[in-house]
PDB file of C-alpha atoms in Angstrom:
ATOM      1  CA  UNK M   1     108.868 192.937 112.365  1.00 89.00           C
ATOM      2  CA  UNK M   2     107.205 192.267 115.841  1.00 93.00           C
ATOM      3  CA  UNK M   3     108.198 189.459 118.092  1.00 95.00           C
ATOM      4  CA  UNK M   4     105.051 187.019 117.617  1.00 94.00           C
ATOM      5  CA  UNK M   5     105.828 187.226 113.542  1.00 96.00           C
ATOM      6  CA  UNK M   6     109.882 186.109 114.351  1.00 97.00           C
ATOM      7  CA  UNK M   7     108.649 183.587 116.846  1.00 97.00           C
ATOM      8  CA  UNK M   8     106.208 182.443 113.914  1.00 96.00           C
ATOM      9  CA  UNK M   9     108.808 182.218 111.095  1.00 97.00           C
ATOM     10  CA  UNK M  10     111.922 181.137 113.170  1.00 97.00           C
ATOM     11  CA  UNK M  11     109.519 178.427 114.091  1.00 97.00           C
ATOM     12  CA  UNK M  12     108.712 177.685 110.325  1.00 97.00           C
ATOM     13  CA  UNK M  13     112.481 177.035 109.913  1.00 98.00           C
ATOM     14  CA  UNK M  14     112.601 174.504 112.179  1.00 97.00           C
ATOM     15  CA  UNK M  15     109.304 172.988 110.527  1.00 98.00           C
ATOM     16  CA  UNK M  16     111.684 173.457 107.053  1.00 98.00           C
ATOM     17  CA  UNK M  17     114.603 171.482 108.400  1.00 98.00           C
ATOM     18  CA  UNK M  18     112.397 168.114 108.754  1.00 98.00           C
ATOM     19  CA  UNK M  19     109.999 169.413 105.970  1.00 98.00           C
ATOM     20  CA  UNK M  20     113.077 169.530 103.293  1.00 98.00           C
ATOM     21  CA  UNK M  21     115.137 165.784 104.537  1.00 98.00           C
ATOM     22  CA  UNK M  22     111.335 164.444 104.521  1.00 98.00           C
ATOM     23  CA  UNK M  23     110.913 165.762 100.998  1.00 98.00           C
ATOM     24  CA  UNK M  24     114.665 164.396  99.979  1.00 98.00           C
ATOM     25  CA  UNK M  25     113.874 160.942 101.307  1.00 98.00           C
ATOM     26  CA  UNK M  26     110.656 160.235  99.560  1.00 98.00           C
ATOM     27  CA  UNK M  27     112.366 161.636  96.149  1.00 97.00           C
ATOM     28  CA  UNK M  28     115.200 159.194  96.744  1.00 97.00           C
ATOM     29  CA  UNK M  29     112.772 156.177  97.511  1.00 97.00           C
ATOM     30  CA  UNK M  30     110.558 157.303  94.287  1.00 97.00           C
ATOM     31  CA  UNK M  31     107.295 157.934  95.930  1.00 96.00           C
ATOM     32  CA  UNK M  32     105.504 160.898  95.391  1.00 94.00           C
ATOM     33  CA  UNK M  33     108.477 162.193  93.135  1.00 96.00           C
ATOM     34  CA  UNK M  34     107.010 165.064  91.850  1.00 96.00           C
ATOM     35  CA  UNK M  35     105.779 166.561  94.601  1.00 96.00           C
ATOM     36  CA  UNK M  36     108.695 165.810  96.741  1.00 97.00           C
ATOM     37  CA  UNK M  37     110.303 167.584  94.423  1.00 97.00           C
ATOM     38  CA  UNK M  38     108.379 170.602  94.418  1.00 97.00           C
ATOM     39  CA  UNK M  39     108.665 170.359  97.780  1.00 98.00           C
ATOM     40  CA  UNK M  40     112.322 170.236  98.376  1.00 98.00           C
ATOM     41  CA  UNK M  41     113.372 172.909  96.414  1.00 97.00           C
ATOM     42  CA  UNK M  42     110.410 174.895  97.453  1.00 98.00           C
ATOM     43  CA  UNK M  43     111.073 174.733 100.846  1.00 98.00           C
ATOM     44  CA  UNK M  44     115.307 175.568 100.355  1.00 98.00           C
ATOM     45  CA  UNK M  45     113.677 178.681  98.515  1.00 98.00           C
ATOM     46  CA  UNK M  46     111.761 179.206 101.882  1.00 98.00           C
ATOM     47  CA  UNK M  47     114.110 178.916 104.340  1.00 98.00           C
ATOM     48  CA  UNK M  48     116.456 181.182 102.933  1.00 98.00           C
ATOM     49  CA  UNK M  49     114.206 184.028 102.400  1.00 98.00           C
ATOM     50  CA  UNK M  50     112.537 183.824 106.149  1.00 97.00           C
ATOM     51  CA  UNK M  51     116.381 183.274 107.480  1.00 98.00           C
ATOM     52  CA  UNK M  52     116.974 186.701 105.655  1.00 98.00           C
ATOM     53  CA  UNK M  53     114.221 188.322 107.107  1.00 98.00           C
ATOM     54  CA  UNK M  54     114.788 187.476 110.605  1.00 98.00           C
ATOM     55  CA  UNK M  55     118.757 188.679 110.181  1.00 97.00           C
ATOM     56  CA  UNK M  56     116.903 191.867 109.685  1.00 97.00           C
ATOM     57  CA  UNK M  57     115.160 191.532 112.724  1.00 98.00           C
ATOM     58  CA  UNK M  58     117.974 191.031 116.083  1.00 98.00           C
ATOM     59  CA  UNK M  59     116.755 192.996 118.628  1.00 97.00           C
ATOM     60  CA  UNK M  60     118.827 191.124 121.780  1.00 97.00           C
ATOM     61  CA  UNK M  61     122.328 189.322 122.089  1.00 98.00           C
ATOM     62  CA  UNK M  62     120.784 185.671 122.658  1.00 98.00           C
ATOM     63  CA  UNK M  63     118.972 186.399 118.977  1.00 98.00           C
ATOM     64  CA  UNK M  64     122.197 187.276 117.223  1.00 98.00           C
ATOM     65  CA  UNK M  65     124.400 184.443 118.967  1.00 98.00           C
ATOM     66  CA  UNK M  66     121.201 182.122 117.739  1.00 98.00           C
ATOM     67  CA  UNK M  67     120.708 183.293 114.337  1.00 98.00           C
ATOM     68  CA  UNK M  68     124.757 183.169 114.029  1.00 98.00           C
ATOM     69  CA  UNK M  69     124.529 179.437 114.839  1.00 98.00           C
ATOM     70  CA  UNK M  70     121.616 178.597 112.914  1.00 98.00           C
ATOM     71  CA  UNK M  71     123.840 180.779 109.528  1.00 97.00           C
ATOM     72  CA  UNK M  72     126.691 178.390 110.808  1.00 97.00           C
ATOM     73  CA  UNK M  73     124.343 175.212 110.453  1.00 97.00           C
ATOM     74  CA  UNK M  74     122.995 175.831 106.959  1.00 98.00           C
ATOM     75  CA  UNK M  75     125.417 175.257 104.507  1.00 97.00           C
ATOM     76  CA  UNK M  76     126.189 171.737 104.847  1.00 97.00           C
ATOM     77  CA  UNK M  77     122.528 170.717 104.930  1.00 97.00           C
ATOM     78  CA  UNK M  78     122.142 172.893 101.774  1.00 97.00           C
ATOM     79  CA  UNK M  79     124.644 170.649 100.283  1.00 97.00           C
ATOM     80  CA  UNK M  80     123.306 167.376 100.800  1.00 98.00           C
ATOM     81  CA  UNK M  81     119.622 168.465  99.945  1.00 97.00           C
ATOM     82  CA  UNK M  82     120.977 169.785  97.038  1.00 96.00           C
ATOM     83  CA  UNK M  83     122.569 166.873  95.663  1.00 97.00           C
ATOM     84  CA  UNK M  84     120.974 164.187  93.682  1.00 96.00           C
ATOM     85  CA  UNK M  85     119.221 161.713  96.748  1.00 97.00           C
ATOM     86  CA  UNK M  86     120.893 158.576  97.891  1.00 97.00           C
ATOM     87  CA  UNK M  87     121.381 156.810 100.576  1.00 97.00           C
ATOM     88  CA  UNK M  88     124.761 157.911 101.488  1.00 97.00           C
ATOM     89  CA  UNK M  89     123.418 161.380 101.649  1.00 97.00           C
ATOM     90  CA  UNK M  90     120.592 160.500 103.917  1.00 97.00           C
ATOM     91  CA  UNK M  91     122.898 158.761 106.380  1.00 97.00           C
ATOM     92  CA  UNK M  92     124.951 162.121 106.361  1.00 97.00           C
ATOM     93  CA  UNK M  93     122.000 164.342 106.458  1.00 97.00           C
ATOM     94  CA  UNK M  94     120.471 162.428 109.572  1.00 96.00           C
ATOM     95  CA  UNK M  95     122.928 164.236 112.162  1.00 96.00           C
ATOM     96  CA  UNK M  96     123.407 167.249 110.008  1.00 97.00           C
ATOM     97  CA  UNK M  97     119.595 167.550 110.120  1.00 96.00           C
ATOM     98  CA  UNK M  98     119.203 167.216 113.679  1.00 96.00           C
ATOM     99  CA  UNK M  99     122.077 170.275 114.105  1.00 97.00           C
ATOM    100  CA  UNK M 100     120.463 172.452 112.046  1.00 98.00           C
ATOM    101  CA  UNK M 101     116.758 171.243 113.806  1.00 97.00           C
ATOM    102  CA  UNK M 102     118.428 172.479 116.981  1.00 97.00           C
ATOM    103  CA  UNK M 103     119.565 175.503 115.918  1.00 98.00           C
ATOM    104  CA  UNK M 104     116.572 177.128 114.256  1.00 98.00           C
ATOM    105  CA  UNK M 105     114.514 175.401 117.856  1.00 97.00           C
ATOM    106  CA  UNK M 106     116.918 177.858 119.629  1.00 98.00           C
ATOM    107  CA  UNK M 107     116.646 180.708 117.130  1.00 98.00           C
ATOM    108  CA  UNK M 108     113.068 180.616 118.156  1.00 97.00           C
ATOM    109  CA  UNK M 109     113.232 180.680 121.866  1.00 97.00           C
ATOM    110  CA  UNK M 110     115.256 183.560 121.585  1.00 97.00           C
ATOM    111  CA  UNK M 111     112.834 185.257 119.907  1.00 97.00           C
ATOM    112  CA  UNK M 112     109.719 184.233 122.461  1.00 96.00           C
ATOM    113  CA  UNK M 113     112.283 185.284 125.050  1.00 96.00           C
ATOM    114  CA  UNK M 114     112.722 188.860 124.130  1.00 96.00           C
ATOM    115  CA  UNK M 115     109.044 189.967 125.341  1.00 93.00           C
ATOM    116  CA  UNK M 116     108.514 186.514 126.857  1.00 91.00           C
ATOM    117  CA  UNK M 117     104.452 187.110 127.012  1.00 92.00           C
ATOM    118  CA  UNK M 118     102.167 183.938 127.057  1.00 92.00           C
ATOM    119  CA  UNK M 119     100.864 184.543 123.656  1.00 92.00           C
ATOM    120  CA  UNK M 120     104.242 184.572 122.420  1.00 93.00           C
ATOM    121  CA  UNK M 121     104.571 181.418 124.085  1.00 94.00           C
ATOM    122  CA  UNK M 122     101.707 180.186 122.433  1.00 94.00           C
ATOM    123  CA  UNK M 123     102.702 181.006 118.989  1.00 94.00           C
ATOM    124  CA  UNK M 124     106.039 178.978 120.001  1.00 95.00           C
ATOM    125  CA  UNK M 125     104.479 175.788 120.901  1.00 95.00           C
ATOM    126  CA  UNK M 126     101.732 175.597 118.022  1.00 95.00           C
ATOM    127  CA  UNK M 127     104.909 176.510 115.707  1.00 95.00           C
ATOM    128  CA  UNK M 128     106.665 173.012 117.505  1.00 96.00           C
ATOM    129  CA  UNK M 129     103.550 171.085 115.881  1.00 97.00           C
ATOM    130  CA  UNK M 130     104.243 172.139 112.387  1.00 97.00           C
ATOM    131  CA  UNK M 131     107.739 171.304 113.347  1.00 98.00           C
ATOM    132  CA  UNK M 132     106.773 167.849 114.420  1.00 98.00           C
ATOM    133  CA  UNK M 133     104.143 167.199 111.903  1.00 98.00           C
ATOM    134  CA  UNK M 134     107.346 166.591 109.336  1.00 98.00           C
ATOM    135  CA  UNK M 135     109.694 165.390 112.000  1.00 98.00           C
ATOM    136  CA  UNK M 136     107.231 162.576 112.349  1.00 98.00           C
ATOM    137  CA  UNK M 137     107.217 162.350 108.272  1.00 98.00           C
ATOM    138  CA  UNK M 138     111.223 162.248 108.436  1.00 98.00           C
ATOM    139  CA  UNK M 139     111.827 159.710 110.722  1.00 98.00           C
ATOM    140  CA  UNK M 140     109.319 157.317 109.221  1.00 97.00           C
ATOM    141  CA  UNK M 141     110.959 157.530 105.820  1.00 97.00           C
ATOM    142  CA  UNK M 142     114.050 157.010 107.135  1.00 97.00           C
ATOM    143  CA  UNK M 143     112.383 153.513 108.311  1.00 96.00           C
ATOM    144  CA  UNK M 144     110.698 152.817 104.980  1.00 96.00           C
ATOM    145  CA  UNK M 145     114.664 153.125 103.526  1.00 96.00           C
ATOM    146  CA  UNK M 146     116.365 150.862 106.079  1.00 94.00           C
ATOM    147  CA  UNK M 147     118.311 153.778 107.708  1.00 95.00           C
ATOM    148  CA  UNK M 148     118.812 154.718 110.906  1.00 94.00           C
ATOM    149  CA  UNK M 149     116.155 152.034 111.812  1.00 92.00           C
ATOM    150  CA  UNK M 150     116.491 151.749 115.973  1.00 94.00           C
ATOM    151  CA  UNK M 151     116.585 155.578 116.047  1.00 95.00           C
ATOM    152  CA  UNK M 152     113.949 156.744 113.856  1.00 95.00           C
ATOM    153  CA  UNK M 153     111.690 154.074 115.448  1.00 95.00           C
ATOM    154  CA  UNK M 154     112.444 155.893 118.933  1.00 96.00           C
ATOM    155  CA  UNK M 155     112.520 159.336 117.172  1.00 97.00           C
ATOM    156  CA  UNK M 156     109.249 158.668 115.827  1.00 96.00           C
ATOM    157  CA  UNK M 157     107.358 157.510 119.011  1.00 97.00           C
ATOM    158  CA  UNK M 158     108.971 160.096 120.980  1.00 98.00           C
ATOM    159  CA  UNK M 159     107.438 163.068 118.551  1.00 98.00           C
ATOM    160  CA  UNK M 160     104.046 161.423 118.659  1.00 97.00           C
ATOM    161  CA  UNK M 161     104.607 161.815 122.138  1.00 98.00           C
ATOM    162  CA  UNK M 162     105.253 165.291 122.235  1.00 97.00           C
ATOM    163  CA  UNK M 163     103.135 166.463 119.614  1.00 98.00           C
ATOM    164  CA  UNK M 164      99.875 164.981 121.676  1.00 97.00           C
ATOM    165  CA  UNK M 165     101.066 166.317 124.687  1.00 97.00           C
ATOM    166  CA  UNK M 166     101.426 169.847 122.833  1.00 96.00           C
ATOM    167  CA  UNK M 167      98.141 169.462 121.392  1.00 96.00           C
ATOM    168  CA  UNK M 168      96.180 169.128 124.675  1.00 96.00           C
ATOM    169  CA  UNK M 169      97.982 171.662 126.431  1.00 95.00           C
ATOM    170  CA  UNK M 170      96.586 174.065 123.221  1.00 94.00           C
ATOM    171  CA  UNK M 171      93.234 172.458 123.742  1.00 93.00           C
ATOM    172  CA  UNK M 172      93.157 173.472 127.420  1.00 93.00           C
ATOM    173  CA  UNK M 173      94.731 177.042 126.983  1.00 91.00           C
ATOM    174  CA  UNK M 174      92.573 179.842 128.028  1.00 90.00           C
ATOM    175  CA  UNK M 175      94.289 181.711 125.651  1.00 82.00           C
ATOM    176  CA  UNK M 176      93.391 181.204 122.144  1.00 81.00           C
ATOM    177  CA  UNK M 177      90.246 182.964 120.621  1.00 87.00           C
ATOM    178  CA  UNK M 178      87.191 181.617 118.979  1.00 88.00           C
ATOM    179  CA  UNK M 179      88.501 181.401 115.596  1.00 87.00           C
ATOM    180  CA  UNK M 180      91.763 179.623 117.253  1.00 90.00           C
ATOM    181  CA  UNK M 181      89.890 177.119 119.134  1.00 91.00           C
ATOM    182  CA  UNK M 182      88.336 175.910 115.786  1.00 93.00           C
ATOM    183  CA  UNK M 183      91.852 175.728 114.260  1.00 93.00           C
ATOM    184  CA  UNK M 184      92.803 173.141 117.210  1.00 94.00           C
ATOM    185  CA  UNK M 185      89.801 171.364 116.360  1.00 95.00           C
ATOM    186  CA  UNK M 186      90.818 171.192 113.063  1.00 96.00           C
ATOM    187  CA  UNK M 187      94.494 169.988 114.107  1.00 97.00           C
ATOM    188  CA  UNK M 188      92.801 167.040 116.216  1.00 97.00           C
ATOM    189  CA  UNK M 189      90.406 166.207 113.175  1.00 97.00           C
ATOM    190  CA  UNK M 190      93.715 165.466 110.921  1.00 98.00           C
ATOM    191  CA  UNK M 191      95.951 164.740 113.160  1.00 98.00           C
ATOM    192  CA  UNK M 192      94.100 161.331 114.137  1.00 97.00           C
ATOM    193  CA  UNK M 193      94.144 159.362 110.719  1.00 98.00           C
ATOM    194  CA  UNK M 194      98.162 160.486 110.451  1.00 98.00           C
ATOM    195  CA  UNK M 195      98.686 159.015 113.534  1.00 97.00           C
ATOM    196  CA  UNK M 196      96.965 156.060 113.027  1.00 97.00           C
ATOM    197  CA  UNK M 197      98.623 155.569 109.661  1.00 97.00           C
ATOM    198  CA  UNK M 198     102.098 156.201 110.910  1.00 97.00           C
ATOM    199  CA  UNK M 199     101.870 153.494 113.910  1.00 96.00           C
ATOM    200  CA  UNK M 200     100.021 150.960 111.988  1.00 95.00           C
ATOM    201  CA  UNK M 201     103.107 148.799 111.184  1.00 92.00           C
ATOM    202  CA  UNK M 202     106.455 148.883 112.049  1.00 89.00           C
ATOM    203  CA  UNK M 203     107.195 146.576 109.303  1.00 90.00           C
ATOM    204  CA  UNK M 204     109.247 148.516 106.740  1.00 87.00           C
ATOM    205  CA  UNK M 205     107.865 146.564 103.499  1.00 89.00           C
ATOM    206  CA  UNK M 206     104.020 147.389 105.116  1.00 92.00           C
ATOM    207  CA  UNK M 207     104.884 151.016 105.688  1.00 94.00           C
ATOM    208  CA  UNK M 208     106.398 151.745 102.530  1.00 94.00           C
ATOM    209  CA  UNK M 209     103.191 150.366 100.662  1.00 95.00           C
ATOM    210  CA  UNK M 210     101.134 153.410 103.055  1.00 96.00           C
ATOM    211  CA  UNK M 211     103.979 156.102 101.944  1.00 96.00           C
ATOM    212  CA  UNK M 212     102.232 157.838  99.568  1.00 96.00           C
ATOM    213  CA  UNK M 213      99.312 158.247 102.321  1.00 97.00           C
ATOM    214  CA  UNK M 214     101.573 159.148 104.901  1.00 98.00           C
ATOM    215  CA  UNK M 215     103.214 161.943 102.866  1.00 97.00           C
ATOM    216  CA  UNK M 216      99.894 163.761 102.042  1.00 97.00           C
ATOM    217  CA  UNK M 217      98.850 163.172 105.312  1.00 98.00           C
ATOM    218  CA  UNK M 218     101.769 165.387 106.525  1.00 98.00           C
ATOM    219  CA  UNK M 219     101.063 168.026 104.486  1.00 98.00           C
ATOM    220  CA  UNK M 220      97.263 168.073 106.035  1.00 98.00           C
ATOM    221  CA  UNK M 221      98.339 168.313 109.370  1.00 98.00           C
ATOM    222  CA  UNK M 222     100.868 170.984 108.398  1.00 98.00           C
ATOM    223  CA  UNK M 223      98.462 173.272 106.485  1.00 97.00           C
ATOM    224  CA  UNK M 224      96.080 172.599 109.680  1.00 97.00           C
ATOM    225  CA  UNK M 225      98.770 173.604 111.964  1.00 96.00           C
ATOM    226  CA  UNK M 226      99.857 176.642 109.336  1.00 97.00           C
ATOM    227  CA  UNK M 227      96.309 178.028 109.997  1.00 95.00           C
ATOM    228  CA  UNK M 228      96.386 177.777 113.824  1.00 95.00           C
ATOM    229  CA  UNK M 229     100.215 179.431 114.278  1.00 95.00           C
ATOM    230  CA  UNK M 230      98.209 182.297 111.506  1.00 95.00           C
ATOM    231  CA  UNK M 231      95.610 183.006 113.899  1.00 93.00           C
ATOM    232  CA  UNK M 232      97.441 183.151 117.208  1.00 93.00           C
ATOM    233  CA  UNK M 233     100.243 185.350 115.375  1.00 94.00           C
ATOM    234  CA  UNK M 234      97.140 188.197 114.400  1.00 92.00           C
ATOM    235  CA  UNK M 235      95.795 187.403 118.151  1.00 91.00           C
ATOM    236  CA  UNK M 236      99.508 188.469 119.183  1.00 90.00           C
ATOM    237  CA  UNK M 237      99.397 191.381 116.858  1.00 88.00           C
ATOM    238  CA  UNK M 238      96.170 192.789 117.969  1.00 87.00           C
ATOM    239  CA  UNK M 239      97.732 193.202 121.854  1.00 81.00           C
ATOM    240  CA  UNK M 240      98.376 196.454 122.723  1.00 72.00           C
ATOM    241  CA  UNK M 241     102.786 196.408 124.046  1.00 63.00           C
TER     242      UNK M 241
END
């Protein structure tokens, strides 16, 4: 494994940790149960085969203290997803969640850090916008449920925040190739309806009636975003070291 593929798929674990409580809060509000169920367990499949690939993969100390922590983190989330959705579960998973979030994030600079070259970079930072894509997701389900409602709300604007400053820092890069450049065009083309949708109430009866919309919308952006962190990775790849 090189570094710009563990930067790529320690940053799809942190996408997974908002991607699987955003999947377990839709299935315990009954929208879009089937596919948040697909979801769920497809994504607990996911992150436990990429976390065993990247234990296979520790070339410096600051990777095996990170992917020790991120181990460490992974069980008690695994629990709660696991369990039949409720309330009680989501108000445990919200800090548990956030742990685990912060553990894979770290996992990942670790991983940009060990050749530390601005494509690597690059890879990082797209991989934050499939990250936030779902964090986005999360938080506003955890609205649409009554939980956590100051919090999300703040949690919500502040990863809108960071996922358009991301975005035009990507669009101004130098660094991307052709091919990229139309996968950030593509981000921008999805990214603007989710947006809209996800800010246009903050009324949690209104924004559970747009859901369903929001939840497919997610999964647009992601797949967008998917395509980008693809590209950049083979750009990475193609560098002579």
């Amino acid at each position: 494994m090189d570094t710009a593929s563990a930067v790529n798929m320690a940053g799809r674990l942190r996408m997974l940790s908002q991607r699987m409580v955003k999947a377990y809060l839709l299935l315990g509000q009954g929208i879009a149960a089937d596919d948040a169920r697909t979801i769920l367990q497809g994504s607990i499949n996911q992150f436990e085969s990429e976390l065993a690939a990247l234990k296979t993969f520790q070339p410096t100390p600051m990777v095996r203290s990170a992917l020790a922590k991120l181990e460490g983190a992974w069980p008690k989330c695994r629990a709660l997803l696991s369990a039949a959705p409720g309330k009680a579960g989501a108000t445990e998973l919200y800090d548990a969640n956030e742990a685990l979030q912060q553990a894979a994030h770290s996992a990942t600079l670790a991983y940009e850090q060990v050749n530390a070259t601005p494509l690597d970079h690059l890879v990082s930072i797209a991989g934050r916008q499939r990250m936030l894509s779902q964090r986005m997701a999360k938080f506003y389900f955890y609205r649409t449920w009554g939980l956590h409602d100051d919090a999300a709300d703040m949690e919500l604007h502040l990863s809108r925040a960071h996922f358009t400053a991301v975005l035009i820092q990507i669009e101004s890069s130098q660094l991307p190739s052709a091919q990229s450049k139309a996968g950030v065009a593509r981000i921008r083309r999805e990214w603007e309806p989710y947006q809209q949708l996800l800010f246009a109430s903050r009324e949690p009866a209104k924004m559970r009636g747009d859901a369903a919309r929001v939840a497919e919308l997610s999964e647009r952006v992601l797949a967008a975003t998917e395509e980008l962190v693809a590209q950049l990775v083979a750009q990475a790849q193609a560098v002579p070291r």
